Structures are given as structure tokens and as C-alpha cells.
């Protein structure tokens, strides 16, 4: 936070505290109406628990909703419990429908029912519908604040209609046109309407090709469409092509963040979680991590068995063991690099399934170049460190060759396995860092001991 | 690609080919004008090289620009070289200024100069200014297509002004107000203007608190402001508070993707690259990866030296070596998990620097729970596998204890080191997966051999 922001925030805090202690609800409403909700929420988060409750109680629902929209889920649910369902119902009704739905889905079932009962019948019905969609579907992230015209409206009437109904709309860059059955038939912008001849019909100036997304489709599909077309909003339709909501660019920002987080979590070998780090309980964290850790434990056992198989070689030349962490470390690192790059490229659709063979060939060459460097370094290392009972050159060649092949295998497997996973309709991010490291460990050890047997003659 | 899209695309391809072979440039312009540029670009990418060139040559610059905007950098630069700087200059002039600047910055210096010379003086000057900003600064991603009113305009005049000048603006959700020195003094929406009394002045209805960003600020700062305030556009000002451009939500989508990619690349230990996987040359890939691989190679040497220090123990009980890959594997995996989670939480500002001690305490408990599971598994394992020359229980306790502590250290170091890095103003993503694995390897080995000495009495 820079100095200017800090000063402004402190001033705001002082103002709010003064108005609160005077119990001046009209003054508070005036004051809050002039601030940006995000700033107000920031000041709110610095108030004492008691002041927080009084502020929300004194503000009109409309303004309280602006603050609540900006809070973390955790703070939101806590607040609802404190202020009771009667006050909460008014505030949630005044929130943007997508934010309100997110909050309702986080509350206890009993609380949600209570709140819906206190709303108007139509409003409650709308929330019930919104709550029925999966969290990560297009229906789950859409809002219902949009303006819909009909094809036969005259342009001047449409403009007047927008004036009267558009105040709450999330965007006026895109205004939709629906027929008598509420089916989406066109789209136009406020700009189109403002510049058009007022006597024309909406159907004469609207664009009929509307890019849209199904209510049950994955949110990732909506994100891809946003990236491709550069929209400010995307309409969502049900199975009968009926307009049911819109997704705006700021919803998609959250989706993009969420999807990247999910990939990163999977790549690190943890179950993905949509809660924040601090709000997740220790035992939940443990559960998310222990499953992959156990799977990898079992996979790592193979390394032990491989070494047991070469027990005699190890007994003859204990020096062999010194290079094991280095060897499997380098192979694993090369694998982590190429798998992370490949998984990200697949997620951003920069690499496609059909590129599989080209990728393998590219990684073979990259791996060869990387392996040559690490292999040579291994030979130099063997020269610098004296080994008991074995010729340094034999040892060096053993290390160099196995380093070369292990790093190459790491590069190729790191990029190739995610592609194979995608071919099998698995999420490529699951075949990531730790799993590849484990596979490369095992292969690296086999190469190492086999080479040692041949070169050193064990 | 679903069936419907495929059919539509094939139909479009046939239409374009027919118009091309007839050389019907007017028909092509008509046809292209009715398609969405993103669809048109997809069809374009499927044409033969010859057809691509004819299409771009036959289309008016305005429509050609729409297609070129959607292409990859690689395809763009190739096209410019093929069609020559004269035609390219017209097309680039018709592109959105941020896309045009990105393309110009990718061309050879000579090509860029040639193209700028063929533009009007004012336009060329504007591009020179845009090119002077860093790629990843707010100035580097902003566009210059916005509408700016002055405070003294009457509302009805302003609406007329927007009609005349707003056609090319990237958004009309936000319209800016500047004073005589072009300093940003207010903001309002087209909706505000449409619903206001036509006789009022702009200054009477505009919002005076404008959230803005400096032209030299990091693009990440702009992204954070978008996420906080949910804008559709963000104004960019120079050091004199003069309005110089706007950043729109779709620019930010790319920034968010880019930043996540950068973090993933750093976490996997590769230098970050802003090119796609396929368009990056093998030697460039090698260079991006070899530096970290070499650093980690050196760090991994420590493991070798530690083992050399315990040479006598290893010679006495070769069985000790069998568990080394398993032990350092588990520690490294626990470290990768917590570092990935922590780096992502820091990037999304879900965890703040001041939470450092809480995080360490939380990770200590998570690590203890994870370590107990893997430690017990280690003891069971020792029971199942016979060891020459050592009591299975002694061996089991050795493995169990070192597993417990290594996994705990992995968890705590994985979360703690990125936080320390941030305290030191380093990028936390650099202290990631591979580096933490290496550190945990070394510590794990020391714990393991020390425990073995004590318990087994070597």
C-alpha cells in the first residue's frame, strides 16, 4: 500500500468512526455513497467487530450490500450469522446476483432457507435457480443484471427503456434482444442505439450472430471465448436458447486465477481447494496433501528395490552412492521443468494434441543439450573427488553417461507424459512435477547401476 | 471444436476461396465485414500461404487489421515481411493501438522505421511514444482509443461528441474528462450521460474520484486494481497526471495469464519466456533451462559431500542407502506442495507478509501430521524388508524419525522460504520446487545419518 492510499484510508476510518459514535445514519449513508465500495470494504475490515456490526446495521441495504460484496467469504458468512437473517436478506437481495449466490451457497442450509423465505417470491425463485448450477459452470458464475430488448421496439423507445431499467445492469456495452419466448435473437451496444435513426426497429440494427455459452458448460469454456473474442460480456442460455444470465469480464478474471491455481496445486501434487490458505483448517490441508504424498511414497519404493537389486555393486564400491542424490536430482529437475512448461502450454492451448511427436523430438534435442552439460560436469566432478577402490575415469564415464541419459529421459518424459495423459482424457496437470521426478528417479538408478556394472566391471 | 463450429468454419473457408478465385475484392469486403474477426482469423489460418496473402491484399486495411489483430506474433511478423511495409503500414495504422504496438515491437528495427515513415506524422509520433514503454508496464499494454470530454461541455453536446468520435473507442462504459492541460479530472459512463439532464455540464455529473495508474507502473499493479474494483477500463496517466491511454479488461486477462505462466516457469526452475513453446527455438529452450539446472547441480553436490562424510557408516551398513531416494523424495514432495501453495497464495494476496509466523506454525502442525504418516509407513517398511547386519527395529526407528523430521522440515521450509524471499524483496516464485527439494535433500541426509549413528550405533 503506498503512502497516499494509507493516508486516504486512515482519514476514511476516522470519518466513519466519528459518524458511528454520533449514530448519524443519514450522514453515514451520504458519506458511504460517495466512496468506492472497494475502498469502503478496506476501511470496514480495519474496524472493531462492534463497529463493523453497527456500520452494517446503520447503512441502507443498498450501501451495505456494496461493502459485503467486497468481503472474503469467511467474513461474509460470519457477518450474516451476527446480524441475523432478517437484515441479511435485505442486503443479499441488494447484492449483485452472482455475488449473492456465491454467499448463499456458503451459508448453512438452514440460514439460506430462512433468508430466501424473507425475500419476495420471485426473487427467492431466481436465487433457487441460480443455486442449482454447479459452482464452476457458466451458470454458477453468471449474473442476472442485464438489459433485454425485444426486436420490435423502436430505437427511441429502446433508449428510454434502457434509461428506466438499465441502472443496475452489469454492462451496457452489450444489450441483448430476446423474442417472445425469451430466446436470445440478437445483441447490440448502447453505442449502436445512441447513433441509430430513432425510428428504426431494434431488429433492423441488431447483430444476429451472437456468441453465447450454455448454462451448464464449464466456466473454462466461457474463459476461452472471452480470450478469443475479447468481449465485455458473454450471454448464457439454457437448453431452449432462453437467455438466463450474463458473464462479465471481471467474473472471468476470477476464473482465470482459479484455473491457474488449480493447475499449480495439481502440479505440486496436492488436491485442489477453492478456499484460501489461511481459511483452510490444518487437518484439511493435511488431507489435501497426504493422499498424493502416500501415492508418491509407494512409487518411491521402487528406487529402494532397484538399489537392493544392485546391493553387491554398492557393497563393492560405496563411492557409487555419493552421486545418487545428484543424479536423480538433476533428472528430476529436468523433468519438472519440461512438465511445467508443457502443462501450461496445453492449458493455454499453445500446444495441441496433434503436436505430440514434434514436442517429443524437440525435447529429445533439448534434453541432449542439457544432458551433455550435466554429463560433462559429472566427469569433471569425478576427477576432482578421489574415490576409494575405483579408477576416477571409469567412475567419471559412468556418471557422465548416466547423467546424460537420465536428464534426457527427464526432459522427454516431463513433456511427453502430460500429452499422453491428455490423450487418455486425464488432466495433464496430474502427471506433474513429483510423479515425473519419481519415475525419473527409478529409471535413472537403473541406468546408473547398469552403466557402473559395464564400465567399472562390478 | 464442436461440430457446429467446424461446419460453420468450413462453410466460411469455401466462401472465402470462391471470392478469392473470382478476385472479387468488393464481395470479399462485404463478406468479411459480416463475420466476427476471431472467426475470420481462424479461417485465415487454414488458407494456403498464397491465399492468405491475396486475402490480406484484397481486403481494405480496416478489415485486414481485424484479422491481423487476432494472429500469433509469429504469423503477424511473417505476414508483414511478405506483404511489404507499404501495405503493412496501412494495416497497422488501422489496428487497435495496443495490438499495433505489440506487433511493431516484434519487427526488425529497420522494418519498424520504414512503416512509421509511411504513416502520418502525428500517428508515427504516437507509436514512437507507445513503443518507448516497457512491455510489461501499464504503458506497454494500454491502448489510446478512448473518449475524453471536457468539464464545461453540456451533456447534450457531449452525447453528440461521443456519437461522432466514439466509434473506435475500446469502451464506452467509462468515458473520461480532462482539463485544458489534458489532466484527468473525472470519469463518467455513457449511461450517466444518457440519463442526465441535457442542460447540465459534464463537470456537474462526473465522478471526481478516479482510480488510475501511472504509465510506468508494473502491469501487475493494473491487474490488482482490476481485481479489486471490477472495472471495465482503467485510465493510465503520465507523471503530470495527463491522460495517455486506457487498459481494458481483455488486456488484463492476458496479463493474468502471463503472470501465472511466469510464476509456474520460475517455480519449475526455468527462466521465464513470453514466447509460446512451439515458437521458441531449441537452443533458447536449452538456455532458459540450463542456468537453473546448473545452479541446482551445484547445490545438489552438497548431498554428495554429506554422504562422503558418513562414508564409514555407509560401508558398515549398505542397507542404509536403500532408503535414501525414498527419504529425500518424501521430504522434497512435502516441500514442493507447501511452496507451490504458498507462492500462489502470496501472488493472489491471500497471504500477507505479516502472516509469516502464523504460516510457519500452521505448516509445523501440517508437517507433523504428514511426517507421522510417512514415518509410520517407514517403520512398517523396515519390518517387511530384511536388512543384512542390522536389527530391523533399529533400522525402522531410524527411518521413522528421519522421515518425520525431513517431511516436517520440507513443509516448513517450503512455505517459509518464499515468505522470507518476499521480505528480502525477492520474487518468492524463485525459491520454489527444485531449490527447496535440494535444501531438504541435504538436511534430510544429515538427519538420517545422525539418527543412524545414534540408534544403530555406527
XYZ file of C-alpha atoms in Angstrom, chain A residues 2 5 8 34-39 42 70 159 162-164 166-173 190-192 194-196 209 211 221 223 226-232 249-250 252-254 256-265 267-270 275-283 285-290 292-294 296-298 300-301 303-305 307-311 314-315 318-319 321-326 328-330 333-334 336-338 340-342 344-345 348 350-351 355 358-360 362-363 365-367 369-371 373-375 377-378 381 385-388 403 407 411 415 434-435 437-438 441 445, chain B residues 2 5 8 34-39 42 70 159 162-164 166-173 190-192 194-196 209 211 221 223 226-232 249-250 252-254 256-265 267-270 275-283 285-290 292-294 296-298 300-301 303-305 307-311 314-315 318-319 321-326 328-330 333-334 336-338 340-342 344-345 348 350-351 355 358-360 362-363 365-367 369-371 373-375 377-378 381 385-388 403 407 411 415 434-435 437-438 441 445:
296
model
C 1.505 3.349 -0.965
C -3.616 5.219 -0.150
C -6.756 8.314 2.500
C -19.515 8.964 -2.156
C -16.798 6.317 -1.620
C -15.797 3.472 -3.891
C -17.155 0.198 -2.439
C -13.737 -1.463 -2.609
C -12.211 1.343 -0.521
C -10.983 -1.961 3.067
C -16.149 -6.949 -1.484
C -33.255 4.102 -25.358
C -32.674 1.351 -21.064
C -32.808 4.636 -19.136
C -35.511 3.259 -16.889
C -30.505 -0.125 -17.033
C -29.366 1.387 -13.745
C -28.470 -1.989 -12.203
C -27.173 -3.700 -15.342
C -23.602 -5.035 -15.095
C -22.761 -3.722 -18.544
C -24.360 -1.591 -21.234
C -21.597 -2.303 -23.739
C -25.658 1.222 -26.220
C -23.481 2.986 -28.749
C -25.374 1.315 -31.639
C -27.393 6.080 -29.479
C -26.106 6.559 -33.029
C -29.060 4.875 -34.832
C -24.742 -13.663 -34.784
C -21.638 -15.807 -29.386
C -15.224 -22.659 -21.881
C -12.971 -18.050 -20.311
C -13.532 -14.288 -23.671
C -9.887 -14.689 -24.606
C -10.749 -15.447 -28.227
C -13.302 -12.704 -28.866
C -12.317 -10.004 -26.346
C -15.895 -9.430 -25.095
C -17.012 -7.200 -22.297
C -15.031 -9.776 -17.746
C -14.419 -9.451 -14.010
C -13.649 -14.282 -15.919
C -10.642 -12.704 -14.179
C -11.519 -14.824 -11.147
C -8.560 -17.463 -14.916
C -6.960 -17.077 -11.479
C -8.813 -20.107 -10.153
C -7.844 -22.339 -13.065
C -4.171 -21.370 -12.797
C -4.260 -22.054 -9.046
C -5.851 -25.439 -9.652
C -3.130 -26.338 -12.150
C -0.381 -25.212 -9.796
C -1.863 -27.220 -6.934
C 1.362 -29.871 -10.397
C 2.686 -29.757 -6.854
C 0.763 -32.927 -6.005
C -1.985 -31.625 -3.737
C -10.565 -21.901 -0.068
C -7.729 -19.548 0.830
C -4.659 -20.838 2.647
C -5.440 -19.124 5.935
C -9.125 -20.094 5.996
C -8.387 -23.782 5.344
C -8.065 -25.865 8.521
C -4.840 -27.687 9.305
C -6.488 -31.118 9.045
C -4.557 -29.090 4.437
C -3.184 -32.379 5.722
C -5.891 -34.343 3.926
C -5.325 -32.458 0.650
C -1.633 -33.260 0.746
C -1.375 -36.683 2.366
C -0.542 -37.604 -3.081
C 2.303 -37.913 -0.599
C 1.253 -41.509 0.100
C 4.408 -40.910 -4.219
C 5.755 -42.793 -1.173
C 4.661 -46.043 -2.763
C 9.411 -44.042 -4.435
C 9.673 -47.545 -3.008
C 14.001 -46.827 -6.001
C 14.712 -48.802 -2.858
C 14.055 -52.102 -4.577
C 19.109 -50.337 -5.168
C 18.540 -53.564 -3.264
C 18.868 -55.371 -6.615
C 22.318 -53.820 -7.023
C 23.355 -54.466 -3.418
C 27.048 -50.962 -3.791
C 28.984 -53.071 -1.293
C 30.467 -47.400 -1.670
C 31.528 -44.286 -3.614
C 26.190 -43.877 -3.514
C 27.654 -40.370 -3.255
C 26.384 -39.463 -6.720
C 22.875 -40.849 -6.343
C 21.191 -37.700 -4.931
C 22.947 -35.577 -7.571
C 18.298 -38.284 -9.516
C 18.127 -34.617 -8.525
C 19.259 -33.454 -11.976
C 14.752 -31.124 -12.142
C 14.887 -31.502 -15.920
C 9.927 -30.739 -13.552
C 10.998 -28.027 -15.967
C 9.614 -29.633 -19.082
C 5.598 -27.428 -16.014
C 6.207 -25.777 -19.389
C 4.153 -28.391 -21.228
C 0.983 -24.599 -19.006
C 1.253 -24.639 -22.805
C -3.275 -22.029 -22.700
C -0.443 -23.005 -27.235
C 0.375 -26.682 -27.803
C 1.861 -31.647 -31.866
C 7.052 -32.666 -32.644
C 7.218 -31.984 -28.902
C 8.948 -35.298 -28.180
C 12.115 -31.081 -29.592
C 12.515 -32.323 -26.013
C 17.193 -32.348 -28.598
C 16.796 -30.012 -25.607
C 17.395 -32.952 -23.258
C 21.958 -30.449 -24.877
C 21.112 -30.287 -21.168
C 22.431 -33.826 -20.611
C 26.340 -30.111 -19.922
C 25.424 -32.017 -16.761
C 27.201 -35.134 -18.006
C 30.102 -31.590 -15.190
C 29.748 -35.072 -13.714
C 33.423 -33.794 -10.597
C 36.967 -36.020 -5.865
C 39.075 -39.068 -5.035
C 37.246 -42.395 -4.835
C 38.414 -45.373 -2.833
C 23.663 -38.183 -16.222
C 18.435 -35.822 -17.946
C 13.051 -33.868 -20.396
C 6.802 -33.147 -21.722
C 6.565 -35.049 -8.193
C 5.234 -38.011 -10.174
C 10.508 -36.989 -10.522
C 9.659 -40.381 -9.077
C 14.436 -41.481 -10.141
C 19.073 -45.577 -10.905
C -17.629 -28.718 -31.591
C -18.261 -24.548 -35.149
C -19.501 -23.016 -39.869
C -20.257 -9.548 -41.551
C -18.034 -12.074 -39.749
C -16.526 -11.872 -36.290
C -12.813 -11.062 -36.633
C -11.852 -14.004 -34.382
C -13.729 -16.432 -36.653
C -9.432 -18.878 -37.649
C -6.109 -11.972 -33.915
C -23.588 12.909 -26.283
C -19.433 10.753 -28.343
C -21.583 9.848 -31.367
C -19.044 11.447 -33.669
C -16.737 7.151 -30.076
C -16.924 4.644 -32.905
C -13.348 3.424 -32.394
C -13.269 3.665 -28.580
C -12.433 0.411 -26.786
C -15.149 1.020 -24.191
C -17.957 3.472 -23.562
C -18.699 2.067 -20.114
C -22.367 6.599 -21.259
C -25.289 5.597 -19.068
C -24.685 8.626 -16.797
C -27.851 9.259 -21.383
C -29.903 9.579 -18.190
C -28.723 13.118 -17.224
C -12.515 10.286 -7.650
C -8.795 5.304 -9.841
C -0.428 -3.282 -10.404
C -4.260 -6.249 -12.730
C -8.960 -4.506 -11.839
C -9.476 -7.378 -9.428
C -10.133 -5.022 -6.532
C -12.515 -2.608 -8.227
C -14.057 -4.719 -11.013
C -13.591 -2.041 -13.712
C -14.296 -2.365 -17.375
C -10.390 -5.954 -19.160
C -9.235 -8.110 -22.073
C -5.779 -7.710 -18.158
C -6.879 -11.263 -18.995
C -3.623 -11.634 -20.900
C -3.182 -12.556 -15.521
C -2.342 -15.498 -17.799
C 1.171 -14.184 -18.344
C 1.851 -13.665 -14.648
C 0.620 -17.175 -13.766
C 2.796 -18.640 -16.529
C 5.791 -16.695 -15.259
C 5.227 -17.993 -11.726
C 4.855 -21.577 -12.950
C 8.031 -21.294 -15.007
C 8.609 -22.498 -9.741
C 9.836 -25.199 -12.095
C 13.266 -23.553 -12.252
C 13.348 -22.154 -15.781
C 7.079 -16.808 -26.450
C 4.996 -19.938 -26.981
C 6.563 -23.385 -26.594
C 6.490 -24.222 -30.295
C 7.788 -20.854 -31.494
C 10.773 -20.927 -29.090
C 13.936 -22.400 -30.620
C 15.541 -25.484 -29.114
C 18.695 -23.605 -28.148
C 14.729 -23.543 -24.500
C 18.088 -25.031 -23.554
C 19.412 -21.675 -22.421
C 16.276 -20.939 -20.352
C 16.633 -24.233 -18.526
C 20.370 -24.862 -18.272
C 18.834 -23.202 -13.166
C 19.835 -26.799 -13.840
C 23.481 -25.824 -13.316
C 20.782 -26.869 -8.767
C 23.606 -29.203 -9.842
C 25.990 -27.243 -7.654
C 22.961 -30.990 -5.157
C 26.718 -31.501 -4.705
C 24.328 -34.180 -0.779
C 27.362 -35.966 -2.156
C 29.684 -34.321 0.352
C 27.307 -38.787 2.211
C 31.076 -38.789 1.839
C 31.254 -37.533 5.413
C 29.293 -40.580 6.540
C 31.294 -42.979 4.337
C 27.587 -46.465 4.723
C 30.329 -49.069 4.438
C 24.899 -50.754 2.934
C 21.154 -51.194 3.616
C 21.404 -46.466 1.111
C 18.190 -48.214 0.028
C 16.060 -45.703 1.872
C 17.823 -42.572 0.670
C 15.754 -41.943 -2.504
C 12.545 -42.591 -0.551
C 14.663 -37.345 0.206
C 11.793 -37.953 -2.217
C 9.166 -37.605 0.531
C 7.481 -33.686 -2.236
C 6.206 -32.174 1.016
C 7.063 -28.779 -3.282
C 3.486 -28.956 -2.053
C 3.773 -26.251 0.541
C 3.531 -24.125 -4.526
C 0.569 -23.372 -2.270
C 2.388 -20.528 -0.540
C 0.268 -18.910 -5.256
C -1.306 -17.540 -2.065
C -3.072 -13.706 -5.153
C -4.426 -14.268 0.084
C -1.454 -14.461 2.445
C 1.135 -13.665 8.447
C 1.138 -17.940 11.663
C 2.060 -19.720 8.441
C 5.155 -21.303 9.985
C 0.413 -23.915 10.651
C 2.985 -25.694 8.487
C 1.385 -28.797 12.520
C 0.585 -29.917 8.948
C 4.158 -31.187 8.569
C 0.727 -34.838 10.713
C 2.239 -35.656 7.322
C 5.512 -36.758 8.939
C 2.035 -40.894 8.442
C 5.173 -41.245 6.337
C 7.279 -42.039 9.416
C 4.976 -46.162 6.854
C 8.782 -46.145 7.014
C 8.565 -50.903 5.507
C 12.216 -55.861 4.145
C 15.099 -57.836 5.640
C 18.359 -55.962 6.188
C 21.765 -57.602 6.346
C 11.172 -39.353 7.786
C 8.870 -34.117 5.969
C 6.675 -28.411 4.843
C 6.155 -22.285 2.989
C 13.600 -27.629 -7.160
C 15.554 -25.331 -4.855
C 13.935 -30.029 -2.809
C 17.687 -29.570 -2.874
C 17.707 -33.316 0.449
C 20.563 -36.769 4.758
